[in-house]
mmCIF file of C-alpha atoms in Angstrom:
data_model
loop_
_atom_site.group_PDB
_atom_site.id
_atom_site.type_symbol
_atom_site.label_atom_id
_atom_site.label_comp_id
_atom_site.label_asym_id
_atom_site.label_seq_id
_atom_site.Cartn_x
_atom_site.Cartn_y
_atom_site.Cartn_z
ATOM 1 C CA MET A 1 3.621 54.142 -8.731
ATOM 2 C CA LYS A 2 4.696 57.567 -7.465
ATOM 3 C CA ILE A 3 4.092 57.522 -3.731
ATOM 4 C CA GLY A 4 3.292 60.145 -1.123
ATOM 5 C CA THR A 5 3.123 58.809 2.444
ATOM 6 C CA LEU A 6 1.020 59.839 5.428
ATOM 7 C CA GLY A 7 2.416 59.010 8.847
ATOM 8 C CA THR A 8 5.890 58.443 10.261
ATOM 9 C CA SER A 9 5.518 55.210 12.249
ATOM 10 C CA PHE A 10 7.756 52.159 11.864
ATOM 11 C CA ILE A 11 5.046 50.593 9.668
ATOM 12 C CA THR A 12 5.240 53.571 7.320
ATOM 13 C CA GLU A 13 8.992 53.141 7.106
ATOM 14 C CA SER A 14 8.551 49.432 6.356
ATOM 15 C CA LEU A 15 6.156 50.290 3.525
ATOM 16 C CA ILE A 16 8.485 52.971 2.159
ATOM 17 C CA GLU A 17 11.265 50.391 1.983
ATOM 18 C CA ALA A 18 8.900 47.923 0.272
ATOM 19 C CA PHE A 19 7.705 50.540 -2.248
ATOM 20 C CA LEU A 20 11.305 51.305 -3.133
ATOM 21 C CA GLU A 21 12.388 47.661 -3.313
ATOM 22 C CA ALA A 22 9.469 46.954 -5.654
ATOM 23 C CA GLY A 23 10.672 49.683 -8.030
ATOM 24 C CA ASN A 24 8.285 52.507 -7.142
ATOM 25 C CA GLU A 25 9.137 56.154 -6.483
ATOM 26 C CA VAL A 26 8.608 57.606 -3.001
ATOM 27 C CA ASN A 27 8.424 61.288 -3.870
ATOM 28 C CA ALA A 28 6.728 62.896 -0.864
ATOM 29 C CA ILE A 29 6.587 62.404 2.901
ATOM 30 C CA HIS A 30 3.842 63.992 5.030
ATOM 31 C CA SER A 31 3.712 64.491 8.772
ATOM 32 C CA ARG A 32 2.033 66.983 11.071
ATOM 33 C CA SER A 33 5.617 67.692 12.157
ATOM 34 C CA ILE A 34 7.657 69.053 9.266
ATOM 35 C CA GLU A 35 10.799 68.044 11.185
ATOM 36 C CA LYS A 36 9.703 64.381 11.155
ATOM 37 C CA ALA A 37 8.764 64.614 7.495
ATOM 38 C CA GLU A 38 12.140 66.140 6.610
ATOM 39 C CA LYS A 39 13.934 63.426 8.560
ATOM 40 C CA LEU A 40 12.222 60.631 6.592
ATOM 41 C CA LYS A 41 12.685 62.578 3.356
ATOM 42 C CA GLU A 42 16.435 62.622 3.916
ATOM 43 C CA LYS A 43 16.574 58.993 5.045
ATOM 44 C CA TYR A 44 14.784 57.676 1.948
ATOM 45 C CA HIS A 45 15.900 60.362 -0.541
ATOM 46 C CA ALA A 46 12.365 61.555 -1.277
ATOM 47 C CA LYS A 47 11.880 64.751 -3.251
ATOM 48 C CA LYS A 48 9.634 66.677 -0.869
ATOM 49 C CA ALA A 49 8.458 66.886 2.730
ATOM 50 C CA TYR A 50 5.028 68.251 3.675
ATOM 51 C CA ASP A 51 3.074 69.209 6.756
ATOM 52 C CA ASP A 52 0.181 70.377 4.539
ATOM 53 C CA TYR A 53 -1.898 67.448 3.187
ATOM 54 C CA ASP A 54 -3.760 69.609 0.662
ATOM 55 C CA ALA A 55 -0.457 70.741 -0.815
ATOM 56 C CA MET A 56 0.765 67.151 -1.178
ATOM 57 C CA LEU A 57 -2.479 66.184 -2.904
ATOM 58 C CA LYS A 58 -1.754 68.827 -5.555
ATOM 59 C CA ASP A 59 1.738 67.466 -6.170
ATOM 60 C CA GLU A 60 1.984 66.091 -9.733
ATOM 61 C CA ASP A 61 4.901 63.888 -8.667
ATOM 62 C CA VAL A 62 2.464 61.901 -6.487
ATOM 63 C CA ASP A 63 -0.169 59.603 -7.998
ATOM 64 C CA THR A 64 -0.653 57.263 -5.007
ATOM 65 C CA ILE A 65 -1.151 58.065 -1.322
ATOM 66 C CA TYR A 66 -0.132 55.577 1.365
ATOM 67 C CA VAL A 67 -2.312 56.140 4.446
ATOM 68 C CA GLY A 68 -0.516 54.891 7.558
ATOM 69 C CA LEU A 69 -2.546 56.807 10.142
ATOM 70 C CA PRO A 70 -4.582 55.679 13.196
ATOM 71 C CA ASN A 71 -7.654 53.632 12.247
ATOM 72 C CA ALA A 72 -10.237 56.342 12.869
ATOM 73 C CA LEU A 73 -8.512 58.665 10.365
ATOM 74 C CA HIS A 74 -8.437 56.214 7.447
ATOM 75 C CA TYR A 75 -11.801 57.253 6.013
ATOM 76 C CA GLU A 76 -11.263 61.025 6.119
ATOM 77 C CA TYR A 77 -7.801 61.065 4.559
ATOM 78 C CA THR A 78 -8.565 58.389 1.977
ATOM 79 C CA LYS A 79 -11.738 60.132 0.842
ATOM 80 C CA LYS A 80 -9.833 63.368 0.376
ATOM 81 C CA ALA A 81 -7.195 61.570 -1.705
ATOM 82 C CA LEU A 82 -9.816 59.915 -3.905
ATOM 83 C CA LEU A 83 -11.570 63.243 -4.450
ATOM 84 C CA ASN A 84 -8.227 64.549 -5.678
ATOM 85 C CA ASN A 85 -7.917 61.585 -8.089
ATOM 86 C CA LYS A 86 -5.070 59.910 -6.230
ATOM 87 C CA ASN A 87 -4.812 56.150 -5.914
ATOM 88 C CA VAL A 88 -4.659 54.969 -2.303
ATOM 89 C CA VAL A 89 -2.885 52.209 -0.406
ATOM 90 C CA LEU A 90 -4.739 52.103 2.907
ATOM 91 C CA GLU A 91 -3.421 50.398 6.027
ATOM 92 C CA LYS A 92 -5.475 47.701 7.700
ATOM 93 C CA PRO A 93 -8.100 47.690 9.043
ATOM 94 C CA PHE A 94 -9.610 49.318 5.976
ATOM 95 C CA THR A 95 -11.818 51.743 7.944
ATOM 96 C CA ALA A 96 -13.469 52.028 11.348
ATOM 97 C CA THR A 97 -16.900 50.995 10.012
ATOM 98 C CA TYR A 98 -18.286 48.995 7.098
ATOM 99 C CA GLU A 99 -20.335 51.989 5.939
ATOM 100 C CA GLU A 100 -17.161 54.061 5.579
ATOM 101 C CA ALA A 101 -15.529 51.285 3.561
ATOM 102 C CA LEU A 102 -18.542 51.007 1.267
ATOM 103 C CA GLU A 103 -18.561 54.743 0.583
ATOM 104 C CA LEU A 104 -14.852 54.734 -0.282
ATOM 105 C CA ARG A 105 -15.359 51.801 -2.645
ATOM 106 C CA GLU A 106 -18.173 53.581 -4.473
ATOM 107 C CA LEU A 107 -16.098 56.755 -4.794
ATOM 108 C CA ALA A 108 -13.073 54.858 -6.140
ATOM 109 C CA VAL A 109 -15.181 52.995 -8.696
ATOM 110 C CA GLN A 110 -16.951 56.152 -9.852
ATOM 111 C CA ARG A 111 -13.595 57.739 -10.618
ATOM 112 C CA HIS A 112 -11.825 54.559 -11.796
ATOM 113 C CA ILE A 113 -9.208 55.034 -9.072
ATOM 114 C CA TYR A 114 -7.208 52.234 -7.464
ATOM 115 C CA LEU A 115 -7.902 51.657 -3.774
ATOM 116 C CA PHE A 116 -5.975 48.890 -2.016
ATOM 117 C CA GLU A 117 -5.900 47.602 1.548
ATOM 118 C CA ALA A 118 -2.352 47.109 2.814
ATOM 119 C CA ILE A 119 -2.852 43.645 4.277
ATOM 120 C CA LEU A 120 0.156 41.344 4.386
ATOM 121 C CA THR A 121 -1.592 38.037 5.025
ATOM 122 C CA ILE A 122 -3.306 37.257 1.735
ATOM 123 C CA HIS A 123 -0.255 38.137 -0.373
ATOM 124 C CA GLN A 124 2.172 35.761 1.375
ATOM 125 C CA PRO A 125 3.237 32.866 -0.928
ATOM 126 C CA ALA A 126 2.864 30.434 1.983
ATOM 127 C CA VAL A 127 -0.750 31.468 2.569
ATOM 128 C CA ILE A 128 -1.597 31.257 -1.134
ATOM 129 C CA GLN A 129 -0.197 27.712 -1.251
ATOM 130 C CA MET A 130 -1.851 26.813 2.050
ATOM 131 C CA LYS A 131 -5.249 27.561 0.542
ATOM 132 C CA GLU A 132 -4.601 24.830 -2.023
ATOM 133 C CA ASP A 133 -3.137 22.393 0.494
ATOM 134 C CA ILE A 134 -6.186 22.613 2.758
ATOM 135 C CA LYS A 135 -7.874 20.307 0.261
ATOM 136 C CA LYS A 136 -5.491 17.549 1.418
ATOM 137 C CA LEU A 137 -6.945 17.627 4.948
ATOM 138 C CA GLY A 138 -10.380 16.256 4.063
ATOM 139 C CA ALA A 139 -13.389 17.574 5.963
ATOM 140 C CA LEU A 140 -12.376 20.440 8.264
ATOM 141 C CA HIS A 141 -13.739 20.771 11.793
ATOM 142 C CA LEU A 142 -11.568 23.205 13.766
ATOM 143 C CA ALA A 143 -8.972 25.932 13.301
ATOM 144 C CA SER A 144 -7.223 28.058 15.896
ATOM 145 C CA PHE A 145 -5.098 31.124 15.096
ATOM 146 C CA ASN A 146 -3.232 33.098 17.766
ATOM 147 C CA PHE A 147 -1.604 36.430 16.955
ATOM 148 C CA SER A 148 -0.591 37.991 20.265
ATOM 149 C CA LYS A 149 2.125 40.339 21.431
ATOM 150 C CA TYR A 150 2.537 42.382 24.584
ATOM 151 C CA SER A 151 2.053 45.923 23.327
ATOM 152 C CA SER A 152 4.777 48.508 23.816
ATOM 153 C CA LYS A 153 1.908 50.928 24.587
ATOM 154 C CA TYR A 154 0.167 48.756 27.206
ATOM 155 C CA ASP A 155 2.190 49.988 30.202
ATOM 156 C CA GLU A 156 1.544 53.545 29.051
ATOM 157 C CA PHE A 157 -2.176 52.731 28.879
ATOM 158 C CA LEU A 158 -2.129 51.237 32.391
ATOM 159 C CA SER A 159 -0.418 54.352 33.737
ATOM 160 C CA GLY A 160 -3.436 56.436 32.723
ATOM 161 C CA LYS A 161 -2.325 57.713 29.330
ATOM 162 C CA ASN A 162 -4.410 57.261 26.192
ATOM 163 C CA PRO A 163 -2.329 55.937 23.270
ATOM 164 C CA ASN A 164 -4.216 55.662 19.972
ATOM 165 C CA ILE A 165 -4.010 51.884 19.877
ATOM 166 C CA PHE A 166 -5.997 51.667 23.146
ATOM 167 C CA ASN A 167 -8.310 54.577 22.401
ATOM 168 C CA PRO A 168 -11.921 53.719 21.432
ATOM 169 C CA GLU A 169 -12.295 57.096 19.707
ATOM 170 C CA MET A 170 -9.417 56.147 17.398
ATOM 171 C CA ALA A 171 -10.960 52.710 16.642
ATOM 172 C CA GLY A 172 -8.225 50.997 18.622
ATOM 173 C CA GLY A 173 -8.216 47.728 20.522
ATOM 174 C CA ALA A 174 -6.983 44.177 20.035
ATOM 175 C CA LEU A 175 -9.692 43.178 17.555
ATOM 176 C CA MET A 176 -9.111 46.105 15.185
ATOM 177 C CA ASP A 177 -5.331 46.142 15.498
ATOM 178 C CA MET A 178 -4.312 42.464 15.462
ATOM 179 C CA ASN A 179 -7.252 40.074 15.266
ATOM 180 C CA ILE A 180 -7.956 41.624 11.866
ATOM 181 C CA TYR A 181 -5.037 39.512 10.581
ATOM 182 C CA ASN A 182 -6.648 36.346 11.958
ATOM 183 C CA ILE A 183 -9.970 37.298 10.385
ATOM 184 C CA HIS A 184 -8.263 37.953 7.060
ATOM 185 C CA LEU A 185 -6.584 34.541 7.158
ATOM 186 C CA SER A 186 -9.788 32.766 8.103
ATOM 187 C CA GLN A 187 -11.880 34.508 5.469
ATOM 188 C CA TYR A 188 -9.240 34.014 2.759
ATOM 189 C CA LEU A 189 -8.918 30.300 3.513
ATOM 190 C CA PHE A 190 -12.476 29.367 4.466
ATOM 191 C CA GLY A 191 -14.776 32.084 3.130
ATOM 192 C CA LYS A 192 -17.502 34.124 4.832
ATOM 193 C CA PRO A 193 -18.593 32.681 8.207
ATOM 194 C CA LEU A 194 -22.241 32.006 9.003
ATOM 195 C CA LYS A 195 -22.158 33.227 12.618
ATOM 196 C CA TYR A 196 -19.659 35.080 14.776
ATOM 197 C CA TYR A 197 -19.110 36.620 18.158
ATOM 198 C CA TYR A 198 -16.289 38.082 20.209
ATOM 199 C CA VAL A 199 -15.415 37.473 23.857
ATOM 200 C CA ALA A 200 -13.207 40.317 25.081
ATOM 201 C CA ASN A 201 -11.197 41.375 28.094
ATOM 202 C CA ASP A 202 -12.334 44.962 28.563
ATOM 203 C CA GLU A 203 -10.201 47.591 30.304
ATOM 204 C CA LYS A 204 -11.413 51.173 30.477
ATOM 205 C CA GLY A 205 -13.775 50.673 27.557
ATOM 206 C CA ILE A 206 -11.341 48.987 25.128
ATOM 207 C CA ASP A 207 -10.604 45.345 24.341
ATOM 208 C CA THR A 208 -7.012 44.603 25.336
ATOM 209 C CA SER A 209 -7.369 40.930 24.377
ATOM 210 C CA GLY A 210 -10.082 38.607 23.167
ATOM 211 C CA VAL A 211 -11.241 35.583 21.230
ATOM 212 C CA ALA A 212 -13.351 35.778 18.066
ATOM 213 C CA ILE A 213 -15.403 32.694 17.208
ATOM 214 C CA LEU A 214 -16.330 32.233 13.543
ATOM 215 C CA LYS A 215 -18.865 29.476 12.833
ATOM 216 C CA TYR A 216 -18.955 27.864 9.422
ATOM 217 C CA ASP A 217 -21.006 24.884 8.270
ATOM 218 C CA ASN A 218 -19.651 22.013 10.451
ATOM 219 C CA PHE A 219 -16.498 24.042 11.111
ATOM 220 C CA ILE A 220 -15.330 26.490 13.800
ATOM 221 C CA ALA A 221 -12.446 28.982 13.675
ATOM 222 C CA ASN A 222 -11.109 30.233 17.011
ATOM 223 C CA LEU A 223 -9.199 33.517 16.626
ATOM 224 C CA ILE A 224 -7.095 34.735 19.572
ATOM 225 C CA THR A 225 -5.366 38.082 20.033
ATOM 226 C CA ALA A 226 -3.777 39.668 23.087
ATOM 227 C CA LYS A 227 -2.023 43.003 23.436
ATOM 228 C CA ASP A 228 -1.925 42.658 27.233
ATOM 229 C CA SER A 229 -0.185 39.269 27.513
ATOM 230 C CA VAL A 230 2.966 37.432 26.549
ATOM 231 C CA SER A 231 2.301 34.648 24.064
ATOM 232 C CA LYS A 232 3.743 32.698 21.170
ATOM 233 C CA SER A 233 1.824 33.193 17.938
ATOM 234 C CA GLY A 234 0.867 30.361 15.612
ATOM 235 C CA GLY A 235 -2.006 28.270 14.351
ATOM 236 C CA ILE A 236 -3.508 24.918 13.470
ATOM 237 C CA ILE A 237 -6.132 23.810 10.934
ATOM 238 C CA MET A 238 -7.621 20.396 11.734
ATOM 239 C CA GLY A 239 -9.210 18.009 9.250
ATOM 240 C CA GLU A 240 -10.166 14.344 9.120
ATOM 241 C CA LYS A 241 -7.116 13.387 7.041
ATOM 242 C CA GLY A 242 -4.507 15.662 8.620
ATOM 243 C CA CYS A 243 -3.659 19.066 10.028
ATOM 244 C CA ILE A 244 -1.699 22.160 9.036
ATOM 245 C CA THR A 245 0.393 23.918 11.690
ATOM 246 C CA PHE A 246 2.513 27.070 11.693
ATOM 247 C CA ASP A 247 4.509 28.924 14.355
ATOM 248 C CA GLU A 248 4.338 32.522 13.183
ATOM 249 C CA ALA A 249 1.989 35.479 13.385
ATOM 250 C CA THR A 250 -0.855 35.335 10.873
ATOM 251 C CA SER A 251 0.496 38.493 9.229
ATOM 252 C CA ILE A 252 3.800 36.915 8.179
ATOM 253 C CA ILE A 253 3.362 33.169 7.658
ATOM 254 C CA SER A 254 6.348 31.887 5.687
ATOM 255 C CA LYS A 255 6.436 28.207 6.684
ATOM 256 C CA TYR A 256 3.896 25.532 7.581
ATOM 257 C CA THR A 257 3.756 21.787 8.122
ATOM 258 C CA ILE A 258 1.146 19.259 7.066
ATOM 259 C CA THR A 259 0.883 16.184 9.305
ATOM 260 C CA TYR A 260 -1.263 13.361 7.948
ATOM 261 C CA LYS A 261 -3.223 10.699 9.795
ATOM 262 C CA ASP A 262 -0.471 8.130 9.145
ATOM 263 C CA ASN A 263 2.090 10.555 10.695
ATOM 264 C CA THR A 264 3.781 11.395 7.396
ATOM 265 C CA VAL A 265 4.845 15.033 7.211
ATOM 266 C CA GLU A 266 5.192 17.707 4.506
ATOM 267 C CA VAL A 267 7.064 20.958 5.175
ATOM 268 C CA HIS A 268 6.415 24.011 2.993
ATOM 269 C CA ASP A 269 9.024 26.739 3.483
ATOM 270 C CA PHE A 270 8.803 30.127 1.720
ATOM 271 C CA LYS A 271 11.243 32.043 3.907
ATOM 272 C CA GLY A 272 13.594 34.594 2.435
ATOM 273 C CA ASN A 273 11.219 37.063 0.781
ATOM 274 C CA ASN A 274 10.365 40.564 2.022
ATOM 275 C CA ARG A 275 6.893 40.185 3.528
ATOM 276 C CA TYR A 276 5.864 43.731 2.586
ATOM 277 C CA VAL A 277 7.159 43.582 -0.981
ATOM 278 C CA ASN A 278 4.730 40.760 -1.826
ATOM 279 C CA GLU A 279 1.680 42.983 -1.373
ATOM 280 C CA ILE A 280 3.306 45.982 -3.067
ATOM 281 C CA ASN A 281 4.288 43.891 -6.085
ATOM 282 C CA ALA A 282 0.703 42.646 -6.393
ATOM 283 C CA MET A 283 -0.619 46.221 -6.362
ATOM 284 C CA LYS A 284 2.030 47.483 -8.778
ATOM 285 C CA LYS A 285 1.242 44.725 -11.277
ATOM 286 C CA ILE A 286 -2.472 45.551 -11.191
ATOM 287 C CA VAL A 287 -1.878 49.277 -11.725
ATOM 288 C CA GLU A 288 0.699 48.796 -14.491
ATOM 289 C CA ASN A 289 -1.626 46.393 -16.346
ATOM 290 C CA ASP A 290 -4.672 48.585 -15.624
ATOM 291 C CA ASP A 291 -6.350 45.402 -14.383
ATOM 292 C CA TYR A 292 -9.320 47.085 -12.736
ATOM 293 C CA ASP A 293 -11.263 43.841 -12.464
ATOM 294 C CA LYS A 294 -8.495 42.272 -10.358
ATOM 295 C CA HIS A 295 -8.410 45.474 -8.312
ATOM 296 C CA LEU A 296 -12.165 45.182 -7.693
ATOM 297 C CA GLU A 297 -11.738 41.555 -6.663
ATOM 298 C CA LEU A 298 -9.266 42.589 -3.964
ATOM 299 C CA LEU A 299 -11.314 45.631 -2.967
ATOM 300 C CA ASP A 300 -14.533 43.644 -2.618
ATOM 301 C CA TYR A 301 -12.682 41.022 -0.576
ATOM 302 C CA SER A 302 -11.479 43.788 1.768
ATOM 303 C CA LEU A 303 -15.061 45.016 2.128
ATOM 304 C CA GLU A 304 -16.290 41.517 2.989
ATOM 305 C CA VAL A 305 -13.617 41.251 5.678
ATOM 306 C CA MET A 306 -14.618 44.682 6.998
ATOM 307 C CA LYS A 307 -18.218 43.512 7.172
ATOM 308 C CA THR A 308 -17.188 40.448 9.179
ATOM 309 C CA LEU A 309 -14.909 42.507 11.425
ATOM 310 C CA CYS A 310 -17.648 45.011 12.231
ATOM 311 C CA GLU A 311 -20.255 42.307 12.825
ATOM 312 C CA VAL A 312 -17.849 40.449 15.122
ATOM 313 C CA LYS A 313 -17.277 43.702 17.019
ATOM 314 C CA THR A 314 -21.030 44.285 17.308
ATOM 315 C CA ASN A 315 -21.443 40.805 18.817
ATOM 316 C CA THR A 316 -18.976 41.405 21.662
ATOM 317 C CA ILE A 317 -19.393 39.689 25.029
ATOM 318 C CA LYS A 318 -17.475 41.460 27.813
#
């Protein structure tokens, strides 16, 4: 893939490094500030720096756009890329609304263009193996996932400023920014929930922390996220024959333990791989093999998660 990037955040830099490590070309860097774009261009030895998105979309050295912008801008910039026949790697959450996601899917399919969600969780080897190992637990009854971190922008928000991550107009908040990882893990492991709702701590019109409850048939998933509190991330999946536990954020699970009813223990350790490269390698393989059916499988999964996310958000209790 020949990449052009949008955005200059630390996440964008992490993806640039992953694109390069996976053997792709990063040929163009875009920012509203040409100085920032030039700085990243020099750091990663890209060919060009842009502050004009239309000009980058005409660049023949770019066939894939990475969109690392605030949530509310995902739809607009992705649609423009698709209309210019560029493949897109789109940061999570896919879009601000399910309707936006559906429109982007239809446009990508019409043009036979690749459209991927950049979501770490489902591409981690530990998570892929965990999905198989859940069968060892017998009937499941409860799961609890906690991905929480005191936000570097929270003090700024409390002081009266309006950072994007705490701005409703930019589709910010704890649910959209971090609980999306918990929802991805739950939906990947357990499928589409039957019922859902969200209990949120609301400050100035935005959820700074909250708990999403996903109800399955005889099974409940409790998904916790806080951007306003100090916490240790981790999770547990409880079944009649045993439980699975992990002590990492749901975005980067690399190790988990199975404890059985007789107290025997299995440890599954996948540490040592670049967490971002896993997802990039999966995308690269699909594009190189022109495996559009596999692409659609991932894309439709992302849309199902978006549907759940938006329905959870609609059923918010403040």
